[in-house]
Every structure is written in structure tokens, then in C-alpha cells.
mmCIF file of C-alpha atoms in Angstrom:
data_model
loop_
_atom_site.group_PDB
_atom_site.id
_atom_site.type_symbol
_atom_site.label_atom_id
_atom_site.label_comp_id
_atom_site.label_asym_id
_atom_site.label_seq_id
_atom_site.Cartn_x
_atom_site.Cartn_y
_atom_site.Cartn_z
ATOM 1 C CA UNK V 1 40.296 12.302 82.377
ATOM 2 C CA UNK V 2 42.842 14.821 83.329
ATOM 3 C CA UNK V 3 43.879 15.190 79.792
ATOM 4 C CA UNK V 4 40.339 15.733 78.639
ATOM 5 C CA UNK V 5 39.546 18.209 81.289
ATOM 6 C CA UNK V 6 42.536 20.191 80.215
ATOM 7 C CA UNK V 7 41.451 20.276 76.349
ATOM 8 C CA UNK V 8 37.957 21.489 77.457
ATOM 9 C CA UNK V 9 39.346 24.090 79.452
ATOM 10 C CA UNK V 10 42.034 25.043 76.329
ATOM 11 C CA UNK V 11 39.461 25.308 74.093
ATOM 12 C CA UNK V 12 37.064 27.534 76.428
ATOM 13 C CA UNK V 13 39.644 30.106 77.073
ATOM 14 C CA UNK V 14 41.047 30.279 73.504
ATOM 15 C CA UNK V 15 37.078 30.615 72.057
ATOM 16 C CA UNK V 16 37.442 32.878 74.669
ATOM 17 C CA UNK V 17 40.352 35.007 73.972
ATOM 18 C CA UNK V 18 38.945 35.063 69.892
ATOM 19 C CA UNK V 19 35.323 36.309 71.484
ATOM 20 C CA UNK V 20 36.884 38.986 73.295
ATOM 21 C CA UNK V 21 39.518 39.708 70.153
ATOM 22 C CA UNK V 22 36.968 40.034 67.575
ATOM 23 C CA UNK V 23 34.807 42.537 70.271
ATOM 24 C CA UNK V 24 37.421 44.605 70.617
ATOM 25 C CA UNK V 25 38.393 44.766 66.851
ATOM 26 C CA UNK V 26 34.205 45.712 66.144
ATOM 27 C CA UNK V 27 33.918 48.231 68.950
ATOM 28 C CA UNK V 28 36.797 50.150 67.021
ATOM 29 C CA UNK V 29 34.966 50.742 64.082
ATOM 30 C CA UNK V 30 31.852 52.807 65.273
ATOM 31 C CA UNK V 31 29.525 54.500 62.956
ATOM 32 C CA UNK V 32 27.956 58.074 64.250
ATOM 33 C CA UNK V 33 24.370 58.366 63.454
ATOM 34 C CA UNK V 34 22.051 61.903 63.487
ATOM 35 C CA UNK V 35 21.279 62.696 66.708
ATOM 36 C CA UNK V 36 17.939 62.689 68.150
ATOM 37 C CA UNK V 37 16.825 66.294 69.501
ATOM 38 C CA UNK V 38 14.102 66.786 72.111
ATOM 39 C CA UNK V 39 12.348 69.773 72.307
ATOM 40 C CA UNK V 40 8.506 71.000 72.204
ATOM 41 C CA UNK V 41 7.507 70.827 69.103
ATOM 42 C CA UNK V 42 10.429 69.177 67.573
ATOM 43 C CA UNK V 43 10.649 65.807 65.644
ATOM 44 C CA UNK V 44 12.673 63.022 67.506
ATOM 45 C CA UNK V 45 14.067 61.874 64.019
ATOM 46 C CA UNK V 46 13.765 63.303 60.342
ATOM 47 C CA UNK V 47 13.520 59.712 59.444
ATOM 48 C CA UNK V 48 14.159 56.171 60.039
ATOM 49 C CA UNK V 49 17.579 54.903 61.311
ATOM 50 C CA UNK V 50 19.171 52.173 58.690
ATOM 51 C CA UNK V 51 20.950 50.269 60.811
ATOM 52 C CA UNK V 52 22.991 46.509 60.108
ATOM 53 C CA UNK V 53 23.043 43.912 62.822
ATOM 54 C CA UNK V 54 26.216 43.388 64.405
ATOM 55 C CA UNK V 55 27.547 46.747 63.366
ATOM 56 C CA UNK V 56 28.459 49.412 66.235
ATOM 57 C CA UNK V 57 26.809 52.511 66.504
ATOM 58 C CA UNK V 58 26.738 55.948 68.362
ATOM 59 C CA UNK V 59 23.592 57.852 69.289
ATOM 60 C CA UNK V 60 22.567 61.120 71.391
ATOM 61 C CA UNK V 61 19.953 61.814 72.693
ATOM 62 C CA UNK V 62 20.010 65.445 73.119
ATOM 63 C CA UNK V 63 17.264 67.500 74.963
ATOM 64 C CA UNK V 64 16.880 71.480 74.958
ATOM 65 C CA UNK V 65 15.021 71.370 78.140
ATOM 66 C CA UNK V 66 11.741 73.136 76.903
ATOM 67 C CA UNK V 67 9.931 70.264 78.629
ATOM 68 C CA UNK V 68 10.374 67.134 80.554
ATOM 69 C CA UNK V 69 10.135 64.186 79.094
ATOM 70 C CA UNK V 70 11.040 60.646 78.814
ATOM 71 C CA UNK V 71 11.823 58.374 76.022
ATOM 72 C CA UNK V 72 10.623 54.604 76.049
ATOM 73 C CA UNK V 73 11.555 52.048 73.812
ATOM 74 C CA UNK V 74 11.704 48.584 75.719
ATOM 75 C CA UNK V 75 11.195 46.520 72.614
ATOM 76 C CA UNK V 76 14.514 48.751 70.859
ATOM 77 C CA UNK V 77 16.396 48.081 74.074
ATOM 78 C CA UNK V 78 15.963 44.294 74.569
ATOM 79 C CA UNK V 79 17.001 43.839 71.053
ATOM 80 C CA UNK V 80 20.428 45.495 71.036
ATOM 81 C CA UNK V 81 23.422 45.323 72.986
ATOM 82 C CA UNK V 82 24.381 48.333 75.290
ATOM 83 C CA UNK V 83 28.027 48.981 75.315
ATOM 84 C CA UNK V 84 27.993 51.979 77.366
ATOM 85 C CA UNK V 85 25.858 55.029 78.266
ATOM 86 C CA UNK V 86 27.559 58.249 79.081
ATOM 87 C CA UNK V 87 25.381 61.240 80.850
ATOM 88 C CA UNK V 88 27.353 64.229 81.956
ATOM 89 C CA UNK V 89 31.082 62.252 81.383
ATOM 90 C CA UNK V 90 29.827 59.639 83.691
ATOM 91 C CA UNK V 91 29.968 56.046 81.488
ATOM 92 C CA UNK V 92 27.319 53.850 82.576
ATOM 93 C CA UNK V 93 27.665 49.912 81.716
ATOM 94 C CA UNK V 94 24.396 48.465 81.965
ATOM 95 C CA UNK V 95 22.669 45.373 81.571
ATOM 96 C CA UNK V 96 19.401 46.557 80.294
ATOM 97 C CA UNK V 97 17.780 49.940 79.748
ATOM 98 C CA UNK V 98 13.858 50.191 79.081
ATOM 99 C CA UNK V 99 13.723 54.035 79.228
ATOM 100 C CA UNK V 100 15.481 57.844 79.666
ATOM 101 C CA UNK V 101 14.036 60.725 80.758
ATOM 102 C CA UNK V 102 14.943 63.841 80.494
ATOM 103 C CA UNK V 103 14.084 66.705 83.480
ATOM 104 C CA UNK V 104 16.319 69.565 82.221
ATOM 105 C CA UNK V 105 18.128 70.039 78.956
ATOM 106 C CA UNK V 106 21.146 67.386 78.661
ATOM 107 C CA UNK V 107 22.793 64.655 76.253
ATOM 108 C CA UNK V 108 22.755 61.358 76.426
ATOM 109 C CA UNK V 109 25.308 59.438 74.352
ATOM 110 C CA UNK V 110 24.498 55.655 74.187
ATOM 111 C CA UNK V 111 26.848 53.195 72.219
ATOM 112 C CA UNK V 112 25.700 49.748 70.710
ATOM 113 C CA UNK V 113 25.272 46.973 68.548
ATOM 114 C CA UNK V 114 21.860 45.681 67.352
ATOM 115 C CA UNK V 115 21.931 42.162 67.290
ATOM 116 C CA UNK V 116 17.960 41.060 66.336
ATOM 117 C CA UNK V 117 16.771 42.512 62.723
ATOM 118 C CA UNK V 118 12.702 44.186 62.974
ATOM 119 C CA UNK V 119 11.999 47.492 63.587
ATOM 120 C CA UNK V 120 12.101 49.237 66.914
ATOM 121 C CA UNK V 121 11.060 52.789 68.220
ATOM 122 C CA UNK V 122 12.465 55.191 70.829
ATOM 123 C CA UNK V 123 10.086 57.747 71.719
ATOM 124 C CA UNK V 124 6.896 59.315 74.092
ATOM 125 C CA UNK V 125 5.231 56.985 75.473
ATOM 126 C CA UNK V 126 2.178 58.536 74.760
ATOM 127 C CA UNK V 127 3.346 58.780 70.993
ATOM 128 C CA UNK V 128 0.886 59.477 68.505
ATOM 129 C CA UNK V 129 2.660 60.015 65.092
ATOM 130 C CA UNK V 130 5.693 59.271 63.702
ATOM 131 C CA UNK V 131 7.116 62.739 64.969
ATOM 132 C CA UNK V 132 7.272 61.630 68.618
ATOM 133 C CA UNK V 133 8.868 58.439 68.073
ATOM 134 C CA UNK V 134 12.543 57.333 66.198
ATOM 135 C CA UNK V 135 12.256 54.468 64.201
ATOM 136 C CA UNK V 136 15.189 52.179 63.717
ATOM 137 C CA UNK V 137 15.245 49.522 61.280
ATOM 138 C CA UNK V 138 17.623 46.748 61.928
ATOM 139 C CA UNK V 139 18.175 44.395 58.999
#
């Protein structure tokens, strides 16, 4: 029994130790996407986001502070996974976002990997058209 115990616990680590290798390896190869830029009258995005699931990816947020606002996009958020947020140098490690907002002009620089294909939006929650929300399409 001991012996059995012992492979289990082998095998857990070392799936383990490959988990965490092949992580580390991905979050080295990050691709920069086109910022999204908040202002009054401004578009969020130009157009959609391309993105691959299980590829890492950079985005900011930027705001001009012309007005407050904040920037939903629960479905986006469930379906990725958040390496890190950084406001103001501070890198934030969370376990779930559902929204930002902005009160004042400041950047936002969120790092991740999408790991469900579909297409998501970040964006007003009162969005109307296309120009108040980004649309990211995961395949």
C-alpha cells in the first residue's frame, strides 16, 4: 500500500512540475495587442480582437479621463485566465474580475490567456453600438 501511495504521490508532483514547466515556458511568449482608449467620444476598439485559445496576451486599458466610466465584460472575464493586473505599478493577482472603472485618466494593463473559444465584449454597460464595446473573438 505504501508502495502505491508513493507512485500516486510521484506521479502528482511530476504532472505537477510539467504543469507548472509548460506555464512558465507560455507566459514567456506574450503577444501585445492595440490598446483600448477611453475617452468621450472615442471608440473602445477599431475592431475585433483575433485572439487563439491558450495563447498569452497583453492588453491596456487606457483612459484620458474626459469622463468616468467603467468597463463590464463578465462573460469575457469568466472565460479567460487572469495572470495579472497591474494599475499604477501595483500587480494585482486575482481570481476573477467582472468589471474596471475608471474615475480619472489611468492605464490598466491586464495579462492573460483565453481558454473557452466564442466571442466576448468589454465595454459600457449601457453599450449601444459596437463603438462602446471591444469585441474579442476567441477561436
Amino acid at each position: 500500500m505504501k508502495k502505491i501511495l508513493l507512485l500516486v504521490v510521484g506521479l502528482l508532483i511530476a504532472g505537477e512540475f510539467a504543469f507548472a514547466k509548460n506555464i512558465k515556458g507560455l507566459l514567456h511568449s506574450r503577444t501585445t495587442l492595440a490598446p483600448i482608449t477611453i475617452g468621450a467620444g472615442k471608440a473602445l476598439a477599431d475592431k475585433p480582437y483575433k485572439l487563439e485559445a491558450g495563447k498569452y496576451y497583453k492588453l491596456v486599458l487606457k483612459s484620458d479621463g474626459s469622463r468616468e466610466v467603467p468597463i463590464v465584460g463578465a462573460s469575457f472575464f469568466r472565460n479567460i485566465w487572469v495572470n495579472q493586473v497591474s494599475i499604477n505599478d501595483i500587480e494585482v493577482r486575482p481570481l476573477g474580475i467582472d468589471s474596471f472603472e475608471f474615475d480619472d485618466e489611468g492605464e490598466i494593463e491586464l495579462t492573460f490567456i483565453p481558454i473557452k473559444p466564442g466571442t466576448y465584449t468589454l465595454g459600457l454597460p449601457s453599450a449601444k453600438t459596437d463603438r462602446e464595446r471591444a469585441i474579442f473573438i476567441v477561436e
